[in-house]
PDB file of C-alpha atoms and ligand atoms in Angstrom:
ATOM      1  CA  MET A1204       3.074  35.740   6.669  1.00 78.00           C
ATOM      2  CA  ASN A1205       2.852  33.591   9.699  1.00 93.00           C
ATOM      3  CA  LYS A1206       3.383  29.853   9.397  1.00 97.00           C
ATOM      4  CA  ILE A1207       0.383  27.605   9.075  1.00 98.00           C
ATOM      5  CA  ARG A1208      -0.878  26.582  12.413  1.00 98.00           C
ATOM      6  CA  ILE A1209      -1.208  22.820  12.584  1.00 98.00           C
ATOM      7  CA  GLY A1210      -3.444  20.943  14.916  1.00 98.00           C
ATOM      8  CA  VAL A1211      -2.541  17.211  15.340  1.00 99.00           C
ATOM      9  CA  LEU A1212      -5.455  14.866  16.435  1.00 98.00           C
ATOM     10  CA  VAL A1213      -4.395  11.625  18.116  1.00 98.00           C
ATOM     11  CA  SER A1214      -5.727   8.782  20.086  1.00 98.00           C
ATOM     12  CA  GLY A1215      -2.860   6.555  20.822  1.00 97.00           C
ATOM     13  CA  GLY A1216       0.978   6.024  20.968  1.00 97.00           C
ATOM     14  CA  GLY A1217       1.650   9.080  18.866  1.00 98.00           C
ATOM     15  CA  THR A1218       4.735   7.724  16.822  1.00 98.00           C
ATOM     16  CA  ASN A1219       3.394   9.721  13.793  1.00 98.00           C
ATOM     17  CA  LEU A1220       2.995  12.792  15.975  1.00 98.00           C
ATOM     18  CA  GLN A1221       6.662  12.321  17.104  1.00 98.00           C
ATOM     19  CA  ALA A1222       7.612  11.959  13.387  1.00 98.00           C
ATOM     20  CA  LEU A1223       5.911  15.427  12.838  1.00 99.00           C
ATOM     21  CA  ILE A1224       7.695  16.855  15.877  1.00 98.00           C
ATOM     22  CA  ASP A1225      11.111  15.517  14.849  1.00 98.00           C
ATOM     23  CA  ALA A1226      10.638  16.700  11.341  1.00 98.00           C
ATOM     24  CA  GLN A1227       9.679  20.189  12.515  1.00 98.00           C
ATOM     25  CA  ASN A1228      12.878  20.176  14.711  1.00 98.00           C
ATOM     26  CA  ARG A1229      15.115  19.354  11.706  1.00 98.00           C
ATOM     27  CA  GLY A1230      13.483  22.302   9.911  1.00 98.00           C
ATOM     28  CA  GLU A1231      11.543  19.899   7.468  1.00 98.00           C
ATOM     29  CA  LEU A1232       8.177  21.820   8.115  1.00 98.00           C
ATOM     30  CA  PRO A1233       9.227  25.224   7.073  1.00 98.00           C
ATOM     31  CA  HIS A1234       5.535  26.400   6.284  1.00 98.00           C
ATOM     32  CA  GLY A1235       3.963  24.988   9.265  1.00 98.00           C
ATOM     33  CA  GLU A1236       4.205  24.768  13.085  1.00 98.00           C
ATOM     34  CA  ILE A1237       2.473  22.211  15.429  1.00 98.00           C
ATOM     35  CA  ALA A1238       0.395  24.639  17.489  1.00 98.00           C
ATOM     36  CA  LEU A1239      -1.866  21.879  19.268  1.00 98.00           C
ATOM     37  CA  VAL A1240      -2.268  18.339  20.054  1.00 99.00           C
ATOM     38  CA  LEU A1241      -5.663  17.086  20.678  1.00 98.00           C
ATOM     39  CA  SER A1242      -6.543  13.639  21.906  1.00 98.00           C
ATOM     40  CA  ASN A1243      -9.909  11.910  22.222  1.00 98.00           C
ATOM     41  CA  ARG A1244      -8.319   9.774  24.839  1.00 98.00           C
ATOM     42  CA  GLU A1245      -7.066  10.895  28.189  1.00 98.00           C
ATOM     43  CA  ASP A1246      -4.464   8.137  28.464  1.00 98.00           C
ATOM     44  CA  ALA A1247      -2.876   8.584  25.003  1.00 98.00           C
ATOM     45  CA  TYR A1248       0.931   8.612  25.107  1.00 98.00           C
ATOM     46  CA  ALA A1249       0.792  11.058  22.391  1.00 98.00           C
ATOM     47  CA  LEU A1250      -0.179  13.630  24.986  1.00 98.00           C
ATOM     48  CA  THR A1251       3.069  13.041  26.873  1.00 98.00           C
ATOM     49  CA  ARG A1252       5.001  13.415  23.553  1.00 98.00           C
ATOM     50  CA  ALA A1253       3.466  16.785  23.031  1.00 98.00           C
ATOM     51  CA  LYS A1254       4.133  17.940  26.604  1.00 98.00           C
ATOM     52  CA  LYS A1255       7.769  16.961  26.206  1.00 98.00           C
ATOM     53  CA  ALA A1256       8.034  18.841  23.028  1.00 98.00           C
ATOM     54  CA  GLY A1257       6.469  21.956  24.733  1.00 98.00           C
ATOM     55  CA  ILE A1258       3.390  21.822  22.439  1.00 98.00           C
ATOM     56  CA  PRO A1259       0.009  22.633  24.014  1.00 98.00           C
ATOM     57  CA  ALA A1260      -2.040  19.510  24.532  1.00 98.00           C
ATOM     58  CA  THR A1261      -5.677  19.083  25.286  1.00 98.00           C
ATOM     59  CA  VAL A1262      -8.247  16.285  25.513  1.00 98.00           C
ATOM     60  CA  VAL A1263     -11.792  16.205  24.257  1.00 98.00           C
ATOM     61  CA  THR A1264     -13.664  12.789  24.715  1.00 98.00           C
ATOM     62  CA  LYS A1265     -17.085  11.780  23.362  1.00 97.00           C
ATOM     63  CA  LYS A1266     -18.004  10.600  26.541  1.00 97.00           C
ATOM     64  CA  ALA A1267     -17.644  13.826  28.373  1.00 97.00           C
ATOM     65  CA  GLN A1268     -19.406  15.606  25.525  1.00 97.00           C
ATOM     66  CA  GLY A1269     -22.364  13.072  25.368  1.00 97.00           C
ATOM     67  CA  SER A1270     -23.092  13.158  21.704  1.00 97.00           C
ATOM     68  CA  GLN A1271     -21.167  12.924  18.336  1.00 97.00           C
ATOM     69  CA  GLN A1272     -22.257  16.517  17.512  1.00 97.00           C
ATOM     70  CA  ALA A1273     -21.209  17.851  20.784  1.00 98.00           C
ATOM     71  CA  PHE A1274     -17.860  16.048  20.464  1.00 98.00           C
ATOM     72  CA  GLU A1275     -17.236  17.554  16.972  1.00 98.00           C
ATOM     73  CA  GLU A1276     -18.358  21.008  18.084  1.00 98.00           C
ATOM     74  CA  ALA A1277     -15.959  20.885  20.998  1.00 98.00           C
ATOM     75  CA  ILE A1278     -13.001  19.790  19.004  1.00 98.00           C
ATOM     76  CA  ALA A1279     -13.772  22.495  16.525  1.00 98.00           C
ATOM     77  CA  HIS A1280     -14.046  25.041  19.189  1.00 98.00           C
ATOM     78  CA  ARG A1281     -10.661  23.993  20.577  1.00 98.00           C
ATOM     79  CA  LEU A1282      -9.131  24.232  17.087  1.00 98.00           C
ATOM     80  CA  CYS A1283     -10.618  27.673  16.754  1.00 98.00           C
ATOM     81  CA  LEU A1284      -9.216  28.837  20.089  1.00 98.00           C
ATOM     82  CA  TYR A1285      -5.760  27.780  19.140  1.00 98.00           C
ATOM     83  CA  GLY A1286      -6.014  29.597  15.663  1.00 98.00           C
ATOM     84  CA  ILE A1287      -5.642  26.194  13.849  1.00 98.00           C
ATOM     85  CA  ASP A1288      -5.458  26.587  10.016  1.00 98.00           C
ATOM     86  CA  MET A1289      -4.846  22.773   9.066  1.00 98.00           C
ATOM     87  CA  VAL A1290      -5.475  19.451  10.790  1.00 98.00           C
ATOM     88  CA  VAL A1291      -3.389  16.213  10.795  1.00 98.00           C
ATOM     89  CA  LEU A1292      -5.178  13.093  11.977  1.00 98.00           C
ATOM     90  CA  ALA A1293      -2.295  10.972  13.306  1.00 98.00           C
ATOM     91  CA  GLY A1294      -3.851   7.736  14.488  1.00 97.00           C
ATOM     92  CA  PHE A1295      -6.934   9.598  15.494  1.00 97.00           C
ATOM     93  CA  MET A1296      -9.500   6.702  16.051  1.00 95.00           C
ATOM     94  CA  ALA A1297     -12.838   8.580  16.023  1.00 95.00           C
ATOM     95  CA  ILE A1298     -15.082   9.171  13.018  1.00 91.00           C
ATOM     96  CA  LEU A1299     -15.665  12.697  11.965  1.00 95.00           C
ATOM     97  CA  SER A1300     -18.882  13.551  10.246  1.00 96.00           C
ATOM     98  CA  LYS A1301     -19.537  15.733   7.175  1.00 96.00           C
ATOM     99  CA  ASN A1302     -20.539  18.387   9.628  1.00 96.00           C
ATOM    100  CA  PHE A1303     -16.983  18.658  10.894  1.00 97.00           C
ATOM    101  CA  THR A1304     -15.076  17.868   7.692  1.00 97.00           C
ATOM    102  CA  ASP A1305     -17.036  20.660   5.707  1.00 96.00           C
ATOM    103  CA  LYS A1306     -15.541  23.134   8.234  1.00 95.00           C
ATOM    104  CA  PHE A1307     -11.933  22.295   6.882  1.00 95.00           C
ATOM    105  CA  PRO A1308     -12.324  21.656   3.275  1.00 94.00           C
ATOM    106  CA  ASN A1309      -8.687  20.417   1.965  1.00 95.00           C
ATOM    107  CA  ARG A1310      -7.433  21.219   5.192  1.00 98.00           C
ATOM    108  CA  ILE A1311      -7.564  17.895   6.903  1.00 98.00           C
ATOM    109  CA  ILE A1312      -5.153  15.110   6.207  1.00 98.00           C
ATOM    110  CA  ASN A1313      -4.944  11.496   7.409  1.00 98.00           C
ATOM    111  CA  ILE A1314      -2.346   8.772   7.391  1.00 98.00           C
ATOM    112  CA  HIS A1315      -3.685   5.249   6.597  1.00 98.00           C
ATOM    113  CA  PRO A1316      -1.469   2.155   6.864  1.00 98.00           C
ATOM    114  CA  SER A1317      -2.187   0.594   3.489  1.00 98.00           C
ATOM    115  CA  LEU A1318      -2.048   1.679  -0.152  1.00 98.00           C
ATOM    116  CA  ILE A1319      -5.603   2.955  -0.778  1.00 98.00           C
ATOM    117  CA  PRO A1320      -8.162   1.652  -2.099  1.00 98.00           C
ATOM    118  CA  SER A1321      -6.811  -1.573  -0.605  1.00 98.00           C
ATOM    119  CA  PHE A1322      -7.517  -2.386   3.043  1.00 98.00           C
ATOM    120  CA  CYS A1323      -9.395   0.775   3.891  1.00 97.00           C
ATOM    121  CA  GLY A1324     -12.705   2.273   4.944  1.00 94.00           C
ATOM    122  CA  ALA A1325     -14.898   1.480   7.992  1.00 91.00           C
ATOM    123  CA  GLY A1326     -13.411  -1.274  10.020  1.00 93.00           C
ATOM    124  CA  TYR A1327     -10.010  -1.069   8.701  1.00 96.00           C
ATOM    125  CA  TYR A1328      -7.922   0.380  11.484  1.00 94.00           C
ATOM    126  CA  GLY A1329      -4.860  -0.603  13.548  1.00 95.00           C
ATOM    127  CA  LEU A1330      -3.605  -4.101  13.229  1.00 97.00           C
ATOM    128  CA  LYS A1331      -6.740  -5.041  11.380  1.00 98.00           C
ATOM    129  CA  VAL A1332      -5.379  -3.392   8.219  1.00 98.00           C
ATOM    130  CA  HIS A1333      -2.129  -5.535   8.287  1.00 98.00           C
ATOM    131  CA  GLN A1334      -4.080  -8.622   9.147  1.00 98.00           C
ATOM    132  CA  ALA A1335      -6.215  -8.195   6.050  1.00 98.00           C
ATOM    133  CA  ALA A1336      -3.220  -7.694   3.805  1.00 98.00           C
ATOM    134  CA  LEU A1337      -1.601 -10.623   5.083  1.00 98.00           C
ATOM    135  CA  GLU A1338      -4.734 -12.758   4.644  1.00 98.00           C
ATOM    136  CA  LYS A1339      -4.982 -11.630   0.954  1.00 98.00           C
ATOM    137  CA  GLY A1340      -1.408 -12.458   0.369  1.00 98.00           C
ATOM    138  CA  VAL A1341      -0.412  -9.101  -1.150  1.00 98.00           C
ATOM    139  CA  LYS A1342       3.386  -8.791  -1.772  1.00 98.00           C
ATOM    140  CA  VAL A1343       3.400  -5.021  -1.449  1.00 98.00           C
ATOM    141  CA  THR A1344       1.541  -2.893   0.961  1.00 98.00           C
ATOM    142  CA  GLY A1345       2.336   0.737   2.320  1.00 98.00           C
ATOM    143  CA  ALA A1346       0.923   3.840   3.586  1.00 98.00           C
ATOM    144  CA  THR A1347      -1.210   6.537   2.142  1.00 98.00           C
ATOM    145  CA  VAL A1348      -1.750  10.139   3.160  1.00 98.00           C
ATOM    146  CA  HIS A1349      -5.078  11.594   1.956  1.00 98.00           C
ATOM    147  CA  TYR A1350      -7.377  14.455   2.400  1.00 98.00           C
ATOM    148  CA  VAL A1351     -10.329  13.947   4.681  1.00 97.00           C
ATOM    149  CA  ASN A1352     -13.804  14.118   3.822  1.00 94.00           C
ATOM    150  CA  GLU A1353     -16.892  12.609   5.273  1.00 91.00           C
ATOM    151  CA  ILE A1354     -16.172   9.203   3.590  1.00 92.00           C
ATOM    152  CA  PRO A1355     -13.590   7.117   5.722  1.00 91.00           C
ATOM    153  CA  ASP A1356     -10.400   6.928   3.970  1.00 93.00           C
ATOM    154  CA  GLY A1357     -12.266   8.240   0.998  1.00 93.00           C
ATOM    155  CA  GLY A1358     -10.674  11.740   0.245  1.00 96.00           C
ATOM    156  CA  GLU A1359      -8.300  12.648  -2.407  1.00 97.00           C
ATOM    157  CA  ILE A1360      -4.925  10.831  -2.195  1.00 98.00           C
ATOM    158  CA  LEU A1361      -1.943  13.048  -1.523  1.00 98.00           C
ATOM    159  CA  MET A1362       0.969  10.828  -1.217  1.00 98.00           C
ATOM    160  CA  GLN A1363       1.719   6.965  -1.146  1.00 98.00           C
ATOM    161  CA  GLN A1364       4.828   4.965  -0.141  1.00 98.00           C
ATOM    162  CA  ALA A1365       5.043   1.115  -0.957  1.00 98.00           C
ATOM    163  CA  VAL A1366       6.531  -1.315   1.397  1.00 98.00           C
ATOM    164  CA  ASN A1367       7.370  -4.941   0.835  1.00 98.00           C
ATOM    165  CA  VAL A1368       5.511  -7.875   2.719  1.00 98.00           C
ATOM    166  CA  LEU A1369       8.017 -10.444   3.620  1.00 98.00           C
ATOM    167  CA  PRO A1370       7.541 -14.153   3.907  1.00 98.00           C
ATOM    168  CA  GLY A1371       6.384 -15.087   7.441  1.00 97.00           C
ATOM    169  CA  ASP A1372       5.402 -11.606   8.482  1.00 98.00           C
ATOM    170  CA  THR A1373       3.052 -11.377  11.524  1.00 98.00           C
ATOM    171  CA  PRO A1374       0.596  -8.298  11.425  1.00 98.00           C
ATOM    172  CA  GLU A1375       2.820  -6.780  14.139  1.00 98.00           C
ATOM    173  CA  GLN A1376       6.036  -6.981  12.111  1.00 98.00           C
ATOM    174  CA  LEU A1377       4.278  -5.767   8.992  1.00 98.00           C
ATOM    175  CA  GLN A1378       2.762  -2.749  11.102  1.00 98.00           C
ATOM    176  CA  LYS A1379       6.211  -1.833  12.344  1.00 98.00           C
ATOM    177  CA  ARG A1380       7.922  -1.985   8.846  1.00 98.00           C
ATOM    178  CA  VAL A1381       5.049   0.119   7.382  1.00 98.00           C
ATOM    179  CA  MET A1382       5.668   2.722   9.960  1.00 98.00           C
ATOM    180  CA  GLU A1383       9.463   2.764   9.699  1.00 98.00           C
ATOM    181  CA  GLN A1384       9.626   2.633   6.005  1.00 98.00           C
ATOM    182  CA  ALA A1385       6.600   4.613   4.954  1.00 98.00           C
ATOM    183  CA  GLU A1386       4.379   6.447   7.613  1.00 98.00           C
ATOM    184  CA  TRP A1387       7.093   8.223   9.608  1.00 98.00           C
ATOM    185  CA  SER A1388       8.542   9.827   6.475  1.00 98.00           C
ATOM    186  CA  LEU A1389       5.437  10.259   4.528  1.00 98.00           C
ATOM    187  CA  LEU A1390       3.359  12.184   6.949  1.00 98.00           C
ATOM    188  CA  PRO A1391       5.826  15.048   7.490  1.00 98.00           C
ATOM    189  CA  LYS A1392       6.472  15.388   3.890  1.00 98.00           C
ATOM    190  CA  ALA A1393       2.626  15.413   3.102  1.00 98.00           C
ATOM    191  CA  ALA A1394       1.976  17.833   6.020  1.00 98.00           C
ATOM    192  CA  GLU A1395       4.573  20.266   4.630  1.00 98.00           C
ATOM    193  CA  LEU A1396       3.088  19.888   0.973  1.00 98.00           C
ATOM    194  CA  VAL A1397      -0.284  21.021   2.421  1.00 98.00           C
ATOM    195  CA  ALA A1398       1.117  23.698   4.539  1.00 98.00           C
ATOM    196  CA  GLU A1399       3.068  25.158   1.774  1.00 98.00           C
ATOM    197  CA  LYS A1400       0.054  25.244  -0.370  1.00 98.00           C
ATOM    198  CA  LEU A1401      -2.057  26.818   2.213  1.00 97.00           C
ATOM    199  CA  TYR A1402       0.734  29.408   2.891  1.00 97.00           C
ATOM    200  CA  LYS A1403       0.888  30.314  -0.731  1.00 96.00           C
ATOM    201  CA  GLU A1404      -2.852  30.671  -0.896  1.00 93.00           C
ATOM    202  CA  GLY A1405      -2.662  33.140   1.873  1.00 88.00           C
ATOM    203  CA  ILE A1406      -4.883  31.134   4.218  1.00 68.00           C
TER     204      ILE A1406
HETATM  205  C1  LIG B2579      -0.819   4.384  12.479  1.00 87.07           C
HETATM  206  O1  LIG B2579      -0.514   3.160  11.925  1.00 87.07           O
HETATM  207  C2  LIG B2579      -1.586   5.138  11.582  1.00 87.07           C
HETATM  208  O2  LIG B2579      -1.324   4.995  10.052  1.00 87.07           O
HETATM  209  C3  LIG B2579      -3.007   4.718  11.902  1.00 87.07           C
HETATM  210  O3  LIG B2579      -2.960   4.708  13.350  1.00 87.07           O
HETATM  211  C4  LIG B2579      -1.644   4.312  13.782  1.00 87.07           C
HETATM  212  C5  LIG B2579      -1.235   5.409  14.657  1.00 87.07           C
HETATM  213  O4  LIG B2579      -0.039   5.174  15.468  1.00 87.07           O
HETATM  214  N1  LIG B2579      -3.982   5.747  11.353  1.00 87.07           N
HETATM  215  P1  LIG B2579       0.698   6.220  16.224  1.00 87.07           P
HETATM  216  O5  LIG B2579      -0.308   6.634  17.384  1.00 87.07           O
HETATM  217  O6  LIG B2579       0.960   7.257  15.386  1.00 87.07           O
HETATM  218  O7  LIG B2579       1.896   5.502  16.771  1.00 87.07           O
END
């Protein structure tokens, strides 16, 4: 059977995409292949990372599509064109409604830079997550990979990795440590877990 074709949705720098590409190159994604990178921002550096790796890259913006519905339909159409079986949200900064998530039940995963259910849901993105963790004074934070449904950061948890908060941390320092010690290893492992599951189910 063919490998599970993975579409990675991005909006920014794409370090998590890079972690997936590097894992694939090391042979750590044996049941999947990154078949498409889709960005909702034309200027996302993640697109350059995809091109450097020889992976097809495409852009779908909400502005060009005009409405949330048209935006989601355009994304779904593009994923269909590339025969995508499974979607990884890797720093994708756009909301996806139930209309979209229902099309891919248990086939979309997301990485969130905290230990869900802490510091997650609407409004918790980027540095805000780490700011909130520091304001609360938690001593341990981390990253979570979860299935995606219509509730922001609300789907079933797949994997988590804890990271220590150190005295004097800034949000930027904490963000970097969470990426280095959790996100970049966790996301490829979770992607392989789901790809293997889909592969064995014969999807
Ligand atoms: C990461 O912190 C990820 O957890 C969050 O968005 C950020 C994306 O960073 N969802 P990058 O674009 O992968 O570098």
